[in-house]
CSV table of C-alpha atoms in Angstrom, one decimal:
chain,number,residue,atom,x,y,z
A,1,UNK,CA,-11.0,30.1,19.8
A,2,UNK,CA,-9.5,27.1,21.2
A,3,UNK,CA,-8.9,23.9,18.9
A,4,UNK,CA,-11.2,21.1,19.6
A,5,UNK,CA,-9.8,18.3,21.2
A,6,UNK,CA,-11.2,15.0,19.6
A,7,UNK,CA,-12.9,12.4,20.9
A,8,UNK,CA,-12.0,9.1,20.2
A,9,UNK,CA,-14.2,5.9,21.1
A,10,UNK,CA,-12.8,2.4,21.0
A,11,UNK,CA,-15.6,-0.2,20.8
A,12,UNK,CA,-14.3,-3.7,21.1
A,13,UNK,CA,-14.8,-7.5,22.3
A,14,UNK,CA,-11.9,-9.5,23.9
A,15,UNK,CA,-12.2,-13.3,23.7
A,16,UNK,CA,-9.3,-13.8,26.1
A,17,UNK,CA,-7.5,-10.7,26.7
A,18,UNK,CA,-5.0,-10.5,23.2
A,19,UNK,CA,-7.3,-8.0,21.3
A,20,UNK,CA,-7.8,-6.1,24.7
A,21,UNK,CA,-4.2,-5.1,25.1
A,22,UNK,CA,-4.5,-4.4,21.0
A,23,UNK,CA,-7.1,-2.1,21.9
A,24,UNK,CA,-5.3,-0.3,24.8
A,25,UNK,CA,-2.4,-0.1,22.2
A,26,UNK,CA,-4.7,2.0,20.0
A,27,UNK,CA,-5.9,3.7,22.9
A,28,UNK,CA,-2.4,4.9,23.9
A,29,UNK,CA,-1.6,6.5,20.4
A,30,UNK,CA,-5.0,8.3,20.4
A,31,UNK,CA,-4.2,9.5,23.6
A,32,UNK,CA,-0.5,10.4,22.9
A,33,UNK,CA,-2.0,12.6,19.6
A,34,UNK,CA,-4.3,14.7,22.1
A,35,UNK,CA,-7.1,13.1,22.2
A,36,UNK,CA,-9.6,12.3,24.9
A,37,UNK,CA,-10.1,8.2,24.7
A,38,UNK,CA,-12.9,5.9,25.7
A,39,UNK,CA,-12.2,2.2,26.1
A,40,UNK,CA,-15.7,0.2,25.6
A,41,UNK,CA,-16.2,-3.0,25.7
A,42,UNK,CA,-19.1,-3.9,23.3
A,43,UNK,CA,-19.9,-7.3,25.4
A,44,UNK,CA,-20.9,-4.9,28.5
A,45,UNK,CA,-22.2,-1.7,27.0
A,46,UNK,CA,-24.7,0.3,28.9
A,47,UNK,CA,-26.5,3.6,27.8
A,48,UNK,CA,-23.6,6.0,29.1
A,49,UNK,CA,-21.4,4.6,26.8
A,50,UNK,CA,-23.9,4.2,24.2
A,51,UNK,CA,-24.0,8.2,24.9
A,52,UNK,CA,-19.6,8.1,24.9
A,53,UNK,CA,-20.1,6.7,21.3
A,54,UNK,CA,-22.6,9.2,20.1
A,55,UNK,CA,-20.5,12.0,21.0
A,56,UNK,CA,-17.5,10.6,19.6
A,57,UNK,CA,-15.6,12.2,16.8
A,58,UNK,CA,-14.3,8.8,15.5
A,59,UNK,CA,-14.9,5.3,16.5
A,60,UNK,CA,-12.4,2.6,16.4
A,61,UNK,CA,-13.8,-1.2,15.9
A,62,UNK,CA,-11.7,-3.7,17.4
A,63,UNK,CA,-12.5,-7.6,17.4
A,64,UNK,CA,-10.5,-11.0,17.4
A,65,UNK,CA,-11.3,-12.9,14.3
A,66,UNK,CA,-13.4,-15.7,14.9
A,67,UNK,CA,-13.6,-18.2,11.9
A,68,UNK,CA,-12.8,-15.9,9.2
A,69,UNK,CA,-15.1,-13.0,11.1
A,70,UNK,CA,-15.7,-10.7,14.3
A,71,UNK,CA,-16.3,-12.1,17.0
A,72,UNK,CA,-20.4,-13.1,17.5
A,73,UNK,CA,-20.0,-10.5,20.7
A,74,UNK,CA,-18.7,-7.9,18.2
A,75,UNK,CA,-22.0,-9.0,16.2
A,76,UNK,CA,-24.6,-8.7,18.3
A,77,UNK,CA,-23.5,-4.7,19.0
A,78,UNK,CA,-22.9,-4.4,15.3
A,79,UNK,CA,-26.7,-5.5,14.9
A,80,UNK,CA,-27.1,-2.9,17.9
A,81,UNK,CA,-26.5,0.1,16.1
A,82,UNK,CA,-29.5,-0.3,14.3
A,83,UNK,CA,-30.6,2.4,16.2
A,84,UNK,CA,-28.4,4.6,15.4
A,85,UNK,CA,-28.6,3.9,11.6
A,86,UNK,CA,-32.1,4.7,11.3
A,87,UNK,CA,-31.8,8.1,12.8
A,88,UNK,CA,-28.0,8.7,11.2
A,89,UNK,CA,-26.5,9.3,14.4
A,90,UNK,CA,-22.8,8.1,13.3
A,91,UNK,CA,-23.2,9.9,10.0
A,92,UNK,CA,-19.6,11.7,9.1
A,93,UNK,CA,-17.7,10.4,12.3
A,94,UNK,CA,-14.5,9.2,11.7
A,95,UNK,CA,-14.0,4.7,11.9
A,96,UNK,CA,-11.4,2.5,11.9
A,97,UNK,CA,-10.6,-0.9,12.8
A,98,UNK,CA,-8.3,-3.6,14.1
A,99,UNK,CA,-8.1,-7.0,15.1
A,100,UNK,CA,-6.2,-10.2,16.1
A,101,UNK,CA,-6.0,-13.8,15.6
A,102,UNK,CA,-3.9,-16.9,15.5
A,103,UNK,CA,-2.8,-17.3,12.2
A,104,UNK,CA,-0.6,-14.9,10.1
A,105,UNK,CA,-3.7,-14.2,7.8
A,106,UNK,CA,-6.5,-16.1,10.0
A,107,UNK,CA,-8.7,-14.4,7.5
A,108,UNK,CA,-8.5,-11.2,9.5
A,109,UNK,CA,-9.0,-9.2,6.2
A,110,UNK,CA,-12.6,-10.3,6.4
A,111,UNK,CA,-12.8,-8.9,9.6
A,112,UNK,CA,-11.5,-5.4,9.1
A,113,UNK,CA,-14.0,-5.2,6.2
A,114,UNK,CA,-16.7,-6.2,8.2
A,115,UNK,CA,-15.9,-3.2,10.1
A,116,UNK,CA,-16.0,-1.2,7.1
A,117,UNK,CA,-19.0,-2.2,5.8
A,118,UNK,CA,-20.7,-1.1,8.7
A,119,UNK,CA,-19.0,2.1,9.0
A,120,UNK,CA,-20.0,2.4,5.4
A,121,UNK,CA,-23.8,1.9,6.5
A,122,UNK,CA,-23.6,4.6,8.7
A,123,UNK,CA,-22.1,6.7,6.7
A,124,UNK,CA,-18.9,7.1,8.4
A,125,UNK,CA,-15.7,8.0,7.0
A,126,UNK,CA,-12.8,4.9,6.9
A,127,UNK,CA,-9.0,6.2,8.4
A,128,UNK,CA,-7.0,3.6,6.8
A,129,UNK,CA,-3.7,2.3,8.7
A,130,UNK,CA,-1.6,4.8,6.0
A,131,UNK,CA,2.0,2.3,6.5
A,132,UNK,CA,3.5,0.6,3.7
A,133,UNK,CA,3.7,-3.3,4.2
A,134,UNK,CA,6.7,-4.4,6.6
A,135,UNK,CA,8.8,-8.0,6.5
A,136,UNK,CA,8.5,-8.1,3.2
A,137,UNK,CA,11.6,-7.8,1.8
A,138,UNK,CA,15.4,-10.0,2.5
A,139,UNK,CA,16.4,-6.4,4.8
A,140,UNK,CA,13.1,-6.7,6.5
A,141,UNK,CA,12.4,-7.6,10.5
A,142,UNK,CA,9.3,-9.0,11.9
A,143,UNK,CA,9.4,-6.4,14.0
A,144,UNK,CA,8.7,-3.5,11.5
A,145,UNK,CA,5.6,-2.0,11.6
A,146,UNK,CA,2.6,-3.5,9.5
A,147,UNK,CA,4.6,-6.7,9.7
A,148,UNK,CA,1.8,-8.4,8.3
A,149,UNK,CA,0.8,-6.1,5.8
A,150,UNK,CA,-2.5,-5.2,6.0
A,151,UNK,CA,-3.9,-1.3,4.9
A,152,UNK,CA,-7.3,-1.0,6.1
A,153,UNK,CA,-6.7,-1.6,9.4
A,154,UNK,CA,-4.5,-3.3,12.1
A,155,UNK,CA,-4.1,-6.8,11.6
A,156,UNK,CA,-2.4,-8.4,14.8
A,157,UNK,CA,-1.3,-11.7,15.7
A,158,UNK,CA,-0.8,-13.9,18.8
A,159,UNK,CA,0.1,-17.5,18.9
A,160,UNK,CA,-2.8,-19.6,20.0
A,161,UNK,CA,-1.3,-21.0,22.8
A,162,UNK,CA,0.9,-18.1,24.5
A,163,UNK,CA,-0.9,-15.4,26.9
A,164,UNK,CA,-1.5,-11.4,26.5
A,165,UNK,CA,2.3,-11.1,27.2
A,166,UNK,CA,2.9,-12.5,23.7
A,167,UNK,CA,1.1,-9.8,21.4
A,168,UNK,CA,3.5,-8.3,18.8
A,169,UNK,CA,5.5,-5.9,19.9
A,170,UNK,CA,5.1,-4.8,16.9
A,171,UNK,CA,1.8,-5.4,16.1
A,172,UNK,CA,1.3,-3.1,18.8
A,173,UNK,CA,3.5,-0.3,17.7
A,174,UNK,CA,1.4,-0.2,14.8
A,175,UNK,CA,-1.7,0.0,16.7
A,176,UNK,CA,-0.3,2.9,18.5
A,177,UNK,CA,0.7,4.3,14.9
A,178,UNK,CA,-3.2,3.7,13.8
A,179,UNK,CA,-4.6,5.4,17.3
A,180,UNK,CA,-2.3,8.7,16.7
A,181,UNK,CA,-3.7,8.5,13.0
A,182,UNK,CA,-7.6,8.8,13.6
A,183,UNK,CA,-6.8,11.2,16.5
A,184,UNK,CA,-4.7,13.6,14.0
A,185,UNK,CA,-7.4,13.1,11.6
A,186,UNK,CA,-10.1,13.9,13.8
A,187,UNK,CA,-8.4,17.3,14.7
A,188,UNK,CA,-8.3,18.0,10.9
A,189,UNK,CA,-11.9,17.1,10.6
A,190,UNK,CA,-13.3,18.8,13.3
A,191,UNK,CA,-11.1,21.9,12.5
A,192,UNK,CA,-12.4,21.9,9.2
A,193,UNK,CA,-16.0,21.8,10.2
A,194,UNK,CA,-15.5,24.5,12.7
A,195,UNK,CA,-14.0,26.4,9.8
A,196,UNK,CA,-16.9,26.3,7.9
A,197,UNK,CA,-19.7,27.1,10.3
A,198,UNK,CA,-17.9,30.2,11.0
């Protein structure tokens, strides 16, 4: 019997293209783990990828931070899934998150537990970013991974008044590093179900 290949679903909202190229980031290290990867963007969802998302093995939540929040796009599809919380359609998949903003902090903490709070309603299971804190130390770099120290999800930033070419180059490498994670974790999951029923 062949291993399952995991599905991994990234749900996001891009205010002006920073969390987008985040996203793709995340997208890229799913992908790179073996994983078959749907990009969707939460402010344009239709029923098909209402459908992607149900037949996902994990779901990544992506969203700038917005005054100390997600985004109110990212709101209004987190108020969405009502549906699928009443009927437990997301119960046991796999989430994590990431987002992006301005500031170093930027309150983006509040975001990524936003997203965990509604993983948490449906039931889901949290992949955490699993990478010590970077630049924290007189040897450190900006450029190390989890520059910004954050564990329960990416935490990216992008000066206010730069473009999509000025995301972190290593805030991005450590999206990449959170994509392979749920991928490889999926594969463990779903391998360990299949174990089971047989």
């Amino acid at each position: 019997m062949s291993a399952h290949t995991p599905v991994v679903a990234i749900a996001y909202h891009s205010g002006y293209g920073h969390t987008a190229v985040v996203a793709e980031a995340v997208r890229n290290g799913a992908a790179d783990a073996g994983a078959t990867v749907h990009l969707i963007k939460v402010d344009e969802i239709d029923d098909a990828q209402w459908e992607l998302l149900d037949a996902s093995d994990a779901i990544v939540f992506g969203s700038p931070t917005y005054m100390g929040t997600a985004s109110s796009a990212f709101h209004v599809f987190a108020e969405a899934t009502s549906k699928r919380w009443f009927g437990d359609d997301w119960q046991d998949k796999l989430a994590a998150g990431f987002t992006n903003s301005a500031s170093k902090s930027g309150d983006k903490l509040h975001t990524l537990q936003f997203f965990q709070t509604l993983a948490a309603q449906h039931g889901m299971h949290w992949v955490n970013l699993g990478l010590k804190p970077g630049w924290n130390s007189s040897t450190a770099s900006e450029n190390d991974l989890n520059r910004l120290g954050f564990f329960s999800g990416v935490g990216a930033q992008t000066n206010s008044d730069q473009g999509v070419e000025a995301v972190h180059k290593a805030d991005l490498a450590t999206a990449e590093h959170l994509g392979r994670r749920v991928a490889e974790t999926a594969r463990i999951f779903t391998a360990g179900r299949a174990t089971i029923a047989a």
